[in-house]
Amino acid sequence: GDAAAAAGPNASASAAAVPAAAPPATVDDLLALMPTGPDTSFVALRQPGLLLDYGAAAFGFYEGPLGAIAAHSASHGEASLGQLAELARVGRDYAEAKKRFDEVRAQLSGSAVDLRRGVAFIKNKESSLVVFGSTKPDSLRSLFAALGASEAETMICKAVADAPGYAVCGDSQAEIDAYRPGGAGPATKARLQAELPGVALDDAQIVASINDNEPLTMALTVSGGDLAFHVASPSAQGDLAEMRQVLSPGKPDLVRFVRPGTGFFWTKVDPAVVRSRNPDINSLPPMFSGLVNSLTGEVMIGGVSQPSALQVRIGVSDTAPFASTLALASMLKSQVPKSIPGITGSKLSFEQTKVGPKDAKVDALHLGASGLPMIESFREKLGFSLDLWLFAADGAISLVAGADEVATEGLVAAGSAGGLAGLPPSLARSLESGDTAAALHLPLDPLQGPVLRTILEEAKARGADVDPELARLVVGLGGPLSSVSLWVSEADDKITVHTSVQLIGDLSSDEGKAALEAAKAVAAGGDAKALFTDLLGRYPDSARATAYKARAGEGGAGDLVGSALGAIIGVATMASPVMSGTVDAIEVPVVPPVVPVAEPAKELVFLMV
């Protein structure tokens, strides 16, 4: 009352004269624009402005690294880049591409097209239409003309009478006159939700339904830097049908062994289907059949950062049958050589022992290698030793590689931290729902830290054929990415394939913007340790704290091993002078033909994934 009186008698009239801005479009709003008809295909963008903002951020980030790669090519010759030569060509053309993108974005921002109301591209047998938010129907044609697009010459537009605030454009007057919003938004949404079970459609920035020879339904959700792409399988045929029969969605019990910030692969298969396809399993001796019958179908392969190790976990309902298998395996001790064949000074040890905390030790088999400078180098630089431990405890048969006896004590049972902590929200939700049948998660943050850079420089000093500066530039291209995840879910007889790209930051918060700027500074040669330690100090309780610590190098080489992908790069880089026989201190005979560096890396990928 008092505020209104103070404003004067004309306040209400003035307010009424200014039309209220239309609210941002929802997914329901956009689906209501779709015409009815079984052959209708559409792609709906809920907030094109947000997608343009992320595009602008990406263009701004990559301008520096790609320009530096182009400059490296100019000074060292394109041949110095090898298979990366295409990056130099992209770098040379990048400025023009960025200029064009900036022009389009500026024209959109200054046009009468209301990006907050969304855009829908609709196609059927008779027409191809664009429906967009605007009170000026010709605004899209004017925009195309300003951009020099030939479509502007034939484009015809008009307001949508049944959807105030929207306009439609097409190639002919007949097409746009025939357009009618179907009013079947709820039914369309229900159909999409049935095709994409478990996907939060209300959070989607892009929703698409393509009714072509192979019908396809997909959505892109964006939440706090988690960009997740969800694609419904078109049909259950061929490999997909085979996968559906073998995979068995369920709660990921073994993910409890995953430590925050580490990479892993998890899957669950149907033991009954596996046994039916392998009838010989049913005739195994009793000492093995009990173990096979206890398998739950779960498998988890992952990295561990503290200590540096790799782990394989196979789910069992009962660990007792493993004892007879362990006893039989221990009888093979006499078959294990005392040294690695052909490598002077190496030693191998094989024993049955116990491992674990003092009050909870379990029987285990241990295979260890020593006496080789390369092994000691791995231990010194990566904290990774050539020790293998096989045991059964905490509902799993476990194989742990890289940790000594003391370090393995803490890996016998699952850690206290939840395995879902730190995962992209979209992946965590899917795993928690029990709809997931297989998942791969690869953290990329350790690749941006100081540890890998140090390893590359030391490898160069030891004779490895590696250019640390070029490697830094190439690795820096992944600077905005915190992790990449791929998973398959099944619900209501529908299979959905999901891909998540988790960014180190986002555009919706001050912290998110600061994190993206820090990553950009590192890609330009900045001090990763200083920049991300500063972020940790400013945001100590951040959900991204684990990622910041990895980029600051707080976990040392363990973070590289824990990421799994980092372990592959680190080991391959360190091993390269060994494989080429260029390091005199390491007595490794070179047996022609020389094994290229790529081969051990491929073997590691195969073993881990």
Coordinates of C-alpha atoms in Angstrom, one line a residue:
G1 CA 0.0 0.0 0.0
D2 CA 2.6 2.6 1.1
A3 CA 4.9 1.8 -1.8
A4 CA 2.1 2.1 -4.3
A5 CA 1.0 5.4 -2.9
A6 CA 4.5 6.7 -3.0
A7 CA 4.9 5.7 -6.6
G8 CA 2.1 8.1 -7.6
P9 CA -1.3 7.7 -9.2
N10 CA 0.1 6.8 -12.7
A11 CA 2.2 3.9 -11.5
S12 CA -0.3 1.2 -12.2
A13 CA -1.1 2.6 -15.6
S14 CA 2.6 2.8 -16.6
A15 CA 3.1 -0.8 -15.5
A16 CA 0.2 -2.0 -17.5
A17 CA 1.6 -0.2 -20.6
V18 CA 4.7 -2.5 -20.5
P19 CA 3.8 -6.0 -21.7
A20 CA 5.1 -8.8 -19.5
A21 CA 7.8 -10.8 -21.1
A22 CA 6.7 -14.3 -22.1
P23 CA 8.1 -17.0 -19.8
P24 CA 10.9 -19.4 -21.0
A25 CA 9.5 -22.3 -22.9
T26 CA 9.1 -25.7 -21.3
V27 CA 9.4 -29.0 -23.0
D28 CA 5.6 -29.3 -22.7
D29 CA 5.2 -25.9 -24.5
L30 CA 7.3 -27.1 -27.4
L31 CA 5.7 -30.5 -27.7
A32 CA 2.3 -28.8 -27.9
L33 CA 3.5 -27.2 -31.2
M34 CA 3.9 -30.5 -33.0
P35 CA 1.2 -31.4 -35.6
T36 CA -0.5 -34.7 -35.3
G37 CA 0.4 -37.5 -37.7
P38 CA 2.4 -40.7 -37.5
D39 CA 5.0 -39.6 -40.1
T40 CA 5.9 -36.3 -38.3
S41 CA 9.5 -35.9 -37.3
F42 CA 10.8 -33.0 -35.2
V43 CA 13.8 -31.6 -33.3
A44 CA 12.9 -29.2 -30.6
L45 CA 15.4 -26.8 -28.9
R46 CA 14.1 -25.5 -25.6
Q47 CA 16.8 -22.8 -24.9
P48 CA 18.9 -22.3 -28.0
G49 CA 20.5 -19.3 -26.3
L50 CA 22.0 -21.6 -23.7
L51 CA 23.4 -23.9 -26.3
L52 CA 24.8 -20.9 -28.2
D53 CA 26.5 -19.7 -24.9
Y54 CA 28.2 -23.1 -24.5
G55 CA 29.2 -22.9 -28.1
A56 CA 30.7 -19.5 -27.6
A57 CA 32.6 -20.8 -24.5
A58 CA 34.0 -23.7 -26.6
F59 CA 35.1 -21.5 -29.4
G60 CA 36.8 -19.1 -27.0
F61 CA 38.6 -22.0 -25.2
Y62 CA 39.9 -23.7 -28.3
E63 CA 41.1 -20.6 -30.0
G64 CA 44.3 -20.7 -28.0
P65 CA 45.3 -24.4 -28.2
L66 CA 44.5 -24.8 -31.9
G67 CA 46.3 -21.6 -32.8
A68 CA 49.3 -22.8 -30.9
I69 CA 49.2 -26.2 -32.7
A70 CA 49.0 -24.3 -36.0
A71 CA 52.0 -22.2 -35.0
H72 CA 53.9 -25.3 -33.9
S73 CA 53.3 -26.8 -37.4
A74 CA 54.5 -23.6 -39.1
S75 CA 57.7 -23.5 -37.1
H76 CA 58.5 -27.3 -37.0
G77 CA 56.8 -28.4 -40.2
E78 CA 53.5 -30.2 -40.6
A79 CA 55.4 -33.6 -40.7
S80 CA 56.4 -33.1 -37.1
L81 CA 52.7 -33.5 -36.1
G82 CA 52.3 -36.9 -37.8
Q83 CA 48.7 -38.1 -37.5
L84 CA 47.9 -34.8 -35.8
A85 CA 48.5 -32.8 -38.9
E86 CA 44.7 -32.3 -39.4
L87 CA 44.6 -30.3 -36.1
A88 CA 47.0 -27.8 -37.6
R89 CA 44.8 -27.4 -40.6
V90 CA 41.8 -26.9 -38.3
G91 CA 43.8 -24.3 -36.3
R92 CA 44.6 -22.3 -39.5
D93 CA 40.9 -22.2 -40.4
Y94 CA 39.7 -21.7 -36.9
A95 CA 39.6 -17.9 -36.8
E96 CA 37.3 -17.8 -39.8
A97 CA 35.0 -20.4 -38.2
K98 CA 34.9 -18.5 -34.9
K99 CA 34.2 -15.2 -36.7
R100 CA 31.2 -16.8 -38.6
F101 CA 29.8 -18.3 -35.3
D102 CA 30.1 -15.0 -33.6
E103 CA 28.3 -13.3 -36.4
V104 CA 25.4 -15.8 -36.2
R105 CA 25.2 -15.4 -32.5
A106 CA 25.2 -11.6 -32.6
Q107 CA 22.5 -11.6 -35.3
L108 CA 20.3 -13.9 -33.3
S109 CA 20.8 -11.8 -30.1
G110 CA 19.9 -8.6 -31.9
S111 CA 17.0 -10.1 -33.9
A112 CA 13.3 -10.3 -33.0
V113 CA 13.6 -14.1 -32.6
D114 CA 12.9 -14.9 -28.9
L115 CA 15.4 -17.6 -28.1
R116 CA 13.8 -18.1 -24.7
R117 CA 10.7 -19.5 -26.4
G118 CA 12.5 -22.2 -28.1
V119 CA 12.7 -23.4 -31.7
A120 CA 11.2 -26.5 -33.4
F121 CA 12.1 -28.0 -36.7
I122 CA 9.2 -30.1 -38.0
K123 CA 9.1 -32.3 -41.1
N124 CA 6.6 -34.7 -42.6
K125 CA 5.9 -35.9 -46.1
E126 CA 4.3 -32.7 -47.2
S127 CA 6.5 -30.0 -45.6
S128 CA 9.5 -28.8 -43.7
L129 CA 8.8 -26.1 -41.2
V130 CA 10.5 -24.0 -38.5
V131 CA 8.4 -22.8 -35.5
F132 CA 10.0 -20.2 -33.3
G133 CA 9.2 -17.6 -30.6
S134 CA 8.6 -14.2 -32.1
T135 CA 5.9 -11.6 -32.4
K136 CA 7.4 -10.6 -35.8
P137 CA 7.0 -13.5 -38.2
D138 CA 9.5 -12.1 -40.8
S139 CA 12.3 -11.9 -38.2
L140 CA 13.7 -15.3 -39.2
R141 CA 13.7 -14.5 -42.9
S142 CA 15.4 -11.2 -42.1
L143 CA 18.0 -13.0 -40.0
F144 CA 18.7 -15.5 -42.8
A145 CA 19.1 -12.7 -45.3
A146 CA 21.5 -10.8 -43.0
L147 CA 23.6 -14.0 -42.8
G148 CA 23.6 -14.4 -46.5
A149 CA 21.6 -17.7 -46.5
S150 CA 20.0 -18.6 -49.8
E151 CA 16.9 -19.9 -47.9
A152 CA 15.8 -16.4 -47.2
E153 CA 14.8 -16.0 -50.9
T154 CA 12.1 -18.6 -50.8
M155 CA 11.1 -18.5 -47.1
I156 CA 7.5 -17.5 -46.2
C157 CA 6.5 -16.9 -42.6
K158 CA 3.4 -16.0 -40.6
A159 CA 2.2 -15.9 -37.0
V160 CA 0.7 -19.1 -35.5
A161 CA -2.8 -18.2 -34.5
D162 CA -3.2 -21.2 -32.2
A163 CA 0.0 -20.5 -30.4
P164 CA 0.4 -16.8 -29.5
G165 CA 4.0 -15.6 -29.4
Y166 CA 5.1 -18.1 -32.1
A167 CA 5.7 -17.9 -35.8
V168 CA 6.1 -20.5 -38.5
C169 CA 8.2 -20.4 -41.7
G170 CA 8.3 -22.8 -44.7
D171 CA 9.0 -22.9 -48.4
S172 CA 5.4 -22.1 -49.5
Q173 CA 2.3 -20.4 -48.4
A174 CA 0.4 -23.7 -48.7
E175 CA 2.8 -25.4 -46.2
I176 CA 2.5 -22.8 -43.5
D177 CA -1.2 -22.4 -44.0
A178 CA -1.6 -26.2 -43.5
Y179 CA 0.3 -26.1 -40.2
R180 CA -1.7 -26.6 -37.1
P181 CA -0.3 -27.3 -33.6
G182 CA -1.7 -30.8 -32.8
G183 CA -2.6 -30.1 -29.2
A184 CA -1.3 -33.6 -28.5
G185 CA 1.6 -32.5 -26.3
P186 CA 0.8 -34.8 -23.3
A187 CA 0.4 -37.8 -25.6
T188 CA 3.6 -37.0 -27.4
K189 CA 5.5 -36.5 -24.2
A190 CA 4.1 -39.9 -22.9
R191 CA 5.4 -41.6 -26.1
L192 CA 8.8 -40.0 -25.8
Q193 CA 9.0 -40.9 -22.1
A194 CA 8.1 -44.5 -23.0
E195 CA 10.9 -44.5 -25.5
L196 CA 13.4 -42.9 -23.1
P197 CA 12.5 -44.4 -19.7
G198 CA 14.3 -42.9 -16.8
V199 CA 15.4 -39.7 -18.7
A200 CA 14.3 -36.4 -17.1
L201 CA 12.6 -35.0 -20.2
D202 CA 11.6 -31.8 -18.3
D203 CA 15.3 -31.0 -18.0
A204 CA 16.0 -31.7 -21.7
Q205 CA 17.4 -28.9 -23.9
I206 CA 16.9 -30.9 -27.1
V207 CA 14.2 -33.4 -27.8
A208 CA 14.0 -35.2 -31.1
S209 CA 11.8 -37.8 -32.7
I210 CA 12.8 -39.0 -36.2
N211 CA 10.3 -41.2 -38.0
D212 CA 12.3 -42.4 -40.9
N213 CA 13.3 -45.8 -42.1
E214 CA 14.9 -46.3 -38.7
P215 CA 12.8 -44.4 -36.1
L216 CA 14.9 -42.6 -33.6
T217 CA 14.1 -40.9 -30.3
M218 CA 16.8 -38.8 -28.5
A219 CA 17.2 -36.1 -25.9
L220 CA 20.0 -33.9 -24.6
T221 CA 19.9 -32.9 -20.9
V222 CA 22.1 -30.2 -19.4
S223 CA 22.5 -29.9 -15.7
G224 CA 25.4 -28.1 -13.9
G225 CA 28.0 -28.9 -16.6
D226 CA 26.7 -32.4 -17.2
L227 CA 25.8 -32.7 -20.9
A228 CA 24.1 -36.0 -21.4
F229 CA 22.9 -37.4 -24.7
H230 CA 20.3 -40.2 -24.6
V231 CA 19.4 -42.3 -27.6
A232 CA 16.6 -44.9 -27.7
S233 CA 17.4 -48.0 -29.6
P234 CA 15.3 -48.2 -32.8
S235 CA 14.8 -52.0 -32.7
A236 CA 16.1 -55.1 -30.9
Q237 CA 17.8 -56.8 -33.9
G238 CA 21.3 -58.2 -34.5
D239 CA 23.9 -57.3 -31.9
L240 CA 21.4 -55.3 -29.9
A241 CA 19.1 -58.3 -29.5
E242 CA 22.1 -60.4 -28.5
M243 CA 23.1 -57.7 -25.9
R244 CA 19.5 -57.7 -24.5
Q245 CA 19.6 -61.4 -23.9
V246 CA 23.0 -61.4 -22.1
L247 CA 22.8 -58.2 -20.1
S248 CA 20.8 -58.0 -16.9
P249 CA 20.1 -54.6 -15.5
G250 CA 20.2 -54.3 -11.8
K251 CA 21.7 -52.5 -8.8
P252 CA 25.4 -52.0 -9.2
D253 CA 26.6 -53.6 -5.9
L254 CA 30.2 -53.7 -7.0
V255 CA 30.4 -50.0 -7.7
R256 CA 30.8 -49.6 -3.9
F257 CA 34.5 -50.5 -4.6
V258 CA 34.9 -47.5 -6.9
R259 CA 36.7 -44.6 -5.2
P260 CA 35.7 -41.0 -6.0
G261 CA 37.6 -39.5 -9.0
T262 CA 38.6 -42.9 -10.5
G263 CA 37.6 -44.6 -13.7
F264 CA 35.7 -47.9 -14.1
F265 CA 33.8 -50.3 -16.3
W266 CA 30.9 -52.1 -14.8
T267 CA 28.4 -54.6 -16.2
K268 CA 25.9 -57.2 -15.1
V269 CA 25.1 -60.3 -17.2
D270 CA 22.5 -63.0 -16.7
P271 CA 24.4 -66.1 -15.3
A272 CA 21.6 -68.4 -16.5
V273 CA 21.9 -67.2 -20.1
V274 CA 25.7 -67.6 -19.9
R275 CA 25.3 -71.2 -18.6
S276 CA 22.7 -72.0 -21.2
R277 CA 25.1 -70.9 -24.0
N278 CA 28.0 -72.8 -22.5
P279 CA 26.6 -76.2 -21.4
D280 CA 30.1 -77.4 -20.5
I281 CA 29.9 -75.3 -17.4
N282 CA 27.3 -77.6 -16.0
S283 CA 29.7 -80.5 -16.1
L284 CA 32.6 -78.9 -14.2
P285 CA 34.1 -80.7 -11.2
P286 CA 32.5 -80.0 -7.8
M287 CA 35.5 -77.8 -6.8
F288 CA 34.7 -75.4 -9.6
S289 CA 30.9 -75.8 -10.0
G290 CA 30.3 -74.3 -6.5
L291 CA 32.2 -71.2 -7.4
V292 CA 30.5 -70.8 -10.8
N293 CA 27.1 -71.2 -9.3
S294 CA 27.8 -68.4 -6.9
L295 CA 28.6 -65.9 -9.6
T296 CA 26.1 -63.0 -9.6
G297 CA 26.9 -61.8 -13.1
E298 CA 28.5 -58.5 -12.0
V299 CA 31.9 -57.4 -13.1
M300 CA 33.8 -54.2 -12.3
I301 CA 37.2 -53.2 -13.6
G302 CA 38.6 -49.9 -12.4
G303 CA 41.5 -47.8 -11.2
V304 CA 42.5 -46.9 -7.7
S305 CA 44.4 -43.6 -6.9
Q306 CA 45.4 -44.1 -3.3
P307 CA 47.3 -46.4 -3.6
S308 CA 48.1 -46.6 -7.3
A309 CA 46.4 -49.8 -8.4
L310 CA 44.1 -51.5 -10.9
Q311 CA 41.2 -53.7 -9.6
V312 CA 39.0 -56.4 -11.1
R313 CA 35.9 -57.4 -9.0
I314 CA 33.7 -60.3 -9.9
G315 CA 30.5 -60.6 -7.8
V316 CA 29.7 -63.7 -5.9
S317 CA 26.9 -64.6 -3.5
D318 CA 29.2 -66.8 -1.4
T319 CA 33.0 -66.5 -1.2
A320 CA 33.5 -69.9 0.5
P321 CA 33.7 -72.0 -2.8
F322 CA 36.7 -69.9 -3.8
A323 CA 38.9 -71.7 -1.2
S324 CA 39.1 -74.9 -3.2
T325 CA 40.0 -73.0 -6.4
L326 CA 42.7 -71.1 -4.5
A327 CA 44.2 -74.3 -3.1
L328 CA 44.3 -75.8 -6.6
A329 CA 45.9 -72.7 -8.1
S330 CA 48.6 -72.7 -5.3
M331 CA 49.7 -76.1 -6.5
L332 CA 50.9 -74.5 -9.7
K333 CA 53.8 -72.8 -7.8
S334 CA 56.3 -75.2 -9.3
Q335 CA 55.3 -74.2 -12.8
V336 CA 56.1 -70.5 -12.3
P337 CA 59.6 -69.6 -13.4
K338 CA 62.0 -67.8 -11.0
S339 CA 62.6 -65.0 -13.4
I340 CA 61.1 -63.3 -16.5
P341 CA 62.4 -65.3 -19.4
G342 CA 65.1 -63.5 -21.4
I343 CA 65.4 -60.6 -18.9
T344 CA 68.6 -60.6 -16.8
G345 CA 68.3 -59.8 -13.2
S346 CA 64.5 -60.2 -13.0
K347 CA 62.8 -62.2 -10.3
L348 CA 59.4 -63.7 -10.0
S349 CA 57.7 -64.8 -6.8
F350 CA 54.5 -66.9 -6.4
E351 CA 52.9 -67.7 -3.1
Q352 CA 49.8 -68.4 -1.2
T353 CA 49.5 -66.0 1.7
K354 CA 47.0 -63.8 3.6
V355 CA 46.2 -60.2 3.0
G356 CA 44.0 -57.6 4.6
P357 CA 43.6 -55.8 7.9
K358 CA 45.1 -57.5 10.9
D359 CA 41.7 -58.7 12.2
A360 CA 40.2 -59.5 8.9
K361 CA 42.8 -61.2 6.7
V362 CA 41.8 -63.5 3.9
D363 CA 43.6 -66.2 1.9
A364 CA 45.2 -64.9 -1.3
L365 CA 47.6 -65.7 -4.1
H366 CA 50.4 -63.3 -4.8
L367 CA 52.5 -63.0 -7.9
G368 CA 55.3 -60.4 -7.8
A369 CA 58.1 -59.2 -10.1
S370 CA 61.2 -57.4 -9.1
G371 CA 64.9 -56.8 -10.1
L372 CA 64.1 -54.8 -13.2
P373 CA 64.9 -51.1 -13.5
M374 CA 61.7 -50.5 -15.5
I375 CA 59.6 -51.9 -12.7
E376 CA 61.4 -49.7 -10.2
S377 CA 60.7 -46.7 -12.5
F378 CA 57.0 -47.5 -12.5
R379 CA 57.0 -47.8 -8.8
E380 CA 58.9 -44.5 -8.4
K381 CA 57.0 -42.4 -10.9
L382 CA 53.5 -43.9 -10.8
G383 CA 53.5 -45.6 -7.4
F384 CA 52.6 -48.8 -9.3
S385 CA 54.4 -52.1 -8.5
L386 CA 54.2 -55.3 -10.5
D387 CA 52.3 -57.2 -7.8
L388 CA 49.1 -59.2 -8.4
W389 CA 46.8 -60.3 -5.6
L390 CA 43.9 -62.7 -6.0
F391 CA 41.5 -63.2 -3.1
A392 CA 37.8 -63.4 -2.3
A393 CA 36.1 -61.1 0.3
D394 CA 33.2 -58.7 0.7
G395 CA 31.0 -60.4 -1.9
A396 CA 33.6 -60.4 -4.7
I397 CA 36.5 -62.4 -6.1
S398 CA 39.1 -59.7 -6.5
L399 CA 42.3 -59.2 -8.6
V400 CA 44.3 -56.2 -7.5
A401 CA 47.4 -55.1 -9.5
G402 CA 50.0 -52.5 -8.6
A403 CA 49.8 -52.3 -4.8
D404 CA 52.2 -53.9 -2.3
E405 CA 51.0 -56.0 0.6
V406 CA 50.5 -53.0 3.0
A407 CA 48.6 -51.0 0.4
T408 CA 46.4 -54.0 -0.6
E409 CA 45.2 -54.3 3.0
G410 CA 42.9 -51.3 2.4
L411 CA 41.6 -52.8 -0.9
V412 CA 40.3 -56.1 0.5
A413 CA 36.9 -54.6 1.4
A414 CA 35.0 -51.7 -0.2
G415 CA 35.8 -48.2 1.0
S416 CA 33.6 -46.0 3.1
A417 CA 33.0 -43.4 0.3
G418 CA 30.1 -44.2 -1.9
G419 CA 30.9 -45.3 -5.4
L420 CA 28.4 -42.9 -6.9
A421 CA 30.1 -39.9 -5.3
G422 CA 31.5 -37.5 -7.9
L423 CA 29.9 -39.2 -10.9
P424 CA 27.9 -37.1 -13.4
P425 CA 24.4 -36.7 -12.1
S426 CA 22.8 -38.4 -15.1
L427 CA 25.0 -41.5 -14.7
A428 CA 24.6 -41.6 -10.9
R429 CA 20.8 -41.5 -11.2
S430 CA 20.7 -44.3 -13.8
L431 CA 22.9 -46.5 -11.7
E432 CA 20.9 -45.8 -8.6
S433 CA 17.7 -46.6 -10.3
G434 CA 18.9 -50.2 -11.1
D435 CA 18.1 -49.8 -14.8
T436 CA 21.7 -49.8 -15.9
A437 CA 23.2 -52.9 -17.5
A438 CA 26.7 -51.6 -18.4
A439 CA 28.6 -48.4 -17.7
L440 CA 32.0 -46.9 -18.6
H441 CA 33.3 -43.8 -16.7
L442 CA 36.6 -42.1 -17.5
P443 CA 37.8 -39.1 -15.5
L444 CA 40.0 -36.8 -17.5
D445 CA 41.1 -34.3 -14.9
P446 CA 44.4 -36.0 -14.0
L447 CA 45.5 -35.5 -17.7
Q448 CA 45.4 -31.7 -17.1
G449 CA 47.5 -31.8 -14.0
P450 CA 51.3 -31.3 -13.5
V451 CA 52.1 -35.0 -13.0
L452 CA 51.6 -36.1 -16.6
R453 CA 53.5 -33.1 -17.8
T454 CA 56.4 -34.1 -15.6
I455 CA 56.3 -37.7 -16.9
L456 CA 56.4 -36.5 -20.5
E457 CA 59.4 -34.2 -19.8
E458 CA 61.3 -36.9 -18.0
A459 CA 60.5 -39.4 -20.8
K460 CA 61.9 -37.0 -23.3
A461 CA 65.1 -36.7 -21.3
R462 CA 65.4 -40.5 -21.2
G463 CA 65.2 -40.7 -25.0
A464 CA 61.5 -41.2 -25.7
D465 CA 60.3 -40.0 -29.1
V466 CA 57.9 -37.5 -27.5
D467 CA 57.5 -33.7 -27.8
P468 CA 56.3 -32.5 -24.3
E469 CA 55.1 -29.2 -25.6
L470 CA 53.1 -30.6 -28.4
A471 CA 51.7 -33.3 -26.1
R472 CA 50.7 -30.5 -23.6
L473 CA 48.9 -28.7 -26.4
V474 CA 47.1 -31.8 -27.6
V475 CA 46.1 -32.9 -24.1
G476 CA 45.0 -29.4 -23.4
L477 CA 42.3 -29.7 -26.0
G478 CA 40.5 -31.8 -23.4
G479 CA 40.8 -29.0 -20.8
P480 CA 37.0 -28.2 -20.5
L481 CA 36.2 -31.9 -20.0
S482 CA 36.2 -33.4 -16.5
S483 CA 34.9 -36.9 -17.5
V484 CA 33.3 -38.9 -20.3
S485 CA 30.8 -41.6 -19.5
L486 CA 28.9 -44.1 -21.6
W487 CA 26.2 -46.5 -20.3
V488 CA 23.4 -48.7 -21.4
S489 CA 20.1 -48.9 -19.6
E490 CA 17.1 -51.1 -20.0
A491 CA 13.6 -50.5 -18.7
D492 CA 10.1 -51.5 -19.9
D493 CA 11.8 -53.6 -22.7
K494 CA 13.5 -50.5 -24.0
I495 CA 17.2 -50.1 -24.4
T496 CA 18.7 -46.6 -24.2
V497 CA 22.3 -45.6 -24.9
H498 CA 23.6 -42.7 -22.9
T499 CA 26.7 -40.5 -23.3
S500 CA 27.7 -37.9 -20.7
V501 CA 30.3 -35.2 -21.1
Q502 CA 30.9 -33.7 -17.7
L503 CA 32.5 -30.2 -18.0
I504 CA 35.0 -28.9 -15.4
G505 CA 32.6 -26.0 -14.9
D506 CA 29.4 -24.5 -16.1
L507 CA 27.9 -21.2 -17.3
S508 CA 25.2 -20.9 -14.6
S509 CA 27.3 -20.2 -11.5
D510 CA 30.3 -18.0 -10.6
E511 CA 32.2 -21.1 -9.5
G512 CA 31.5 -22.9 -12.8
K513 CA 32.6 -19.9 -14.8
A514 CA 35.8 -19.6 -12.7
A515 CA 36.6 -23.3 -13.3
L516 CA 36.3 -23.0 -17.1
E517 CA 38.5 -19.9 -17.0
A518 CA 41.1 -21.8 -15.0
A519 CA 41.1 -24.7 -17.5
K520 CA 41.5 -22.2 -20.3
A521 CA 44.5 -20.6 -18.6
V522 CA 46.1 -24.0 -18.1
A523 CA 45.6 -24.8 -21.8
A524 CA 47.5 -21.6 -22.6
G525 CA 50.4 -22.7 -20.5
G526 CA 49.3 -21.6 -17.0
D527 CA 50.3 -23.3 -13.8
A528 CA 47.6 -26.0 -13.1
K529 CA 48.7 -26.5 -9.5
A530 CA 48.4 -22.8 -8.7
L531 CA 45.2 -22.2 -10.6
F532 CA 43.2 -25.1 -9.2
T533 CA 44.6 -24.8 -5.7
D534 CA 43.2 -21.3 -5.7
L535 CA 39.8 -22.7 -6.7
L536 CA 40.0 -25.2 -3.9
G537 CA 40.6 -22.4 -1.5
R538 CA 37.7 -20.3 -2.8
Y539 CA 35.3 -23.3 -2.9
P540 CA 36.4 -25.8 -0.3
D541 CA 33.0 -27.6 -0.2
S542 CA 32.5 -27.8 -3.9
A543 CA 31.1 -30.9 -5.5
R544 CA 34.0 -30.5 -8.0
A545 CA 36.7 -30.6 -5.3
T546 CA 37.9 -34.1 -6.3
A547 CA 38.4 -32.8 -9.9
Y548 CA 40.2 -29.6 -8.7
K549 CA 42.5 -31.7 -6.6
A550 CA 43.4 -34.0 -9.5
R551 CA 44.2 -31.0 -11.7
A552 CA 46.3 -29.4 -9.0
G553 CA 48.2 -32.7 -8.7
E554 CA 47.4 -33.2 -5.0
G555 CA 47.0 -37.0 -5.5
G556 CA 50.3 -37.3 -7.4
A557 CA 50.7 -40.0 -9.9
G558 CA 48.0 -42.0 -8.2
D559 CA 45.3 -39.9 -9.8
L560 CA 46.7 -40.8 -13.2
V561 CA 46.5 -44.5 -12.4
G562 CA 43.1 -44.1 -10.8
S563 CA 41.7 -42.5 -14.0
A564 CA 42.7 -45.7 -15.9
L565 CA 43.1 -43.7 -19.2
G566 CA 45.8 -41.7 -17.5
A567 CA 47.5 -44.9 -16.5
I568 CA 47.6 -46.1 -20.1
I569 CA 49.2 -42.8 -21.3
G570 CA 51.7 -42.7 -18.4
V571 CA 52.8 -46.3 -18.7
A572 CA 53.1 -46.1 -22.5
T573 CA 55.1 -42.9 -22.3
M574 CA 57.5 -44.3 -19.7
A575 CA 57.9 -47.6 -21.5
S576 CA 58.7 -46.0 -24.9
P577 CA 62.5 -45.7 -24.5
V578 CA 62.5 -49.2 -23.0
M579 CA 60.6 -50.7 -26.0
S580 CA 63.0 -49.0 -28.4
G581 CA 66.1 -50.1 -26.5
T582 CA 67.4 -46.5 -26.1
V583 CA 68.0 -46.6 -22.4
D584 CA 71.3 -48.3 -21.6
A585 CA 70.6 -48.6 -17.9
I586 CA 67.7 -50.9 -18.4
E587 CA 68.8 -54.3 -19.6
V588 CA 66.0 -55.2 -21.9
P589 CA 67.0 -57.2 -25.0
V590 CA 65.4 -55.8 -28.2
V591 CA 64.0 -58.7 -30.1
P592 CA 63.3 -57.8 -33.8
P593 CA 60.9 -56.7 -34.9
V594 CA 60.9 -53.9 -32.3
V595 CA 57.4 -53.6 -30.7
P596 CA 56.1 -50.1 -31.3
V597 CA 54.8 -48.0 -28.3
A598 CA 51.3 -48.3 -29.5
E599 CA 51.2 -52.1 -29.0
P600 CA 51.6 -52.2 -25.2
A601 CA 49.1 -49.4 -25.0
K602 CA 46.6 -51.4 -27.0
E603 CA 47.2 -54.4 -24.7
L604 CA 46.6 -52.3 -21.6
V605 CA 43.4 -51.0 -23.1
F606 CA 42.3 -54.5 -23.9
L607 CA 43.1 -55.8 -20.4
M608 CA 41.4 -52.9 -18.7
V609 CA 38.2 -52.6 -20.8

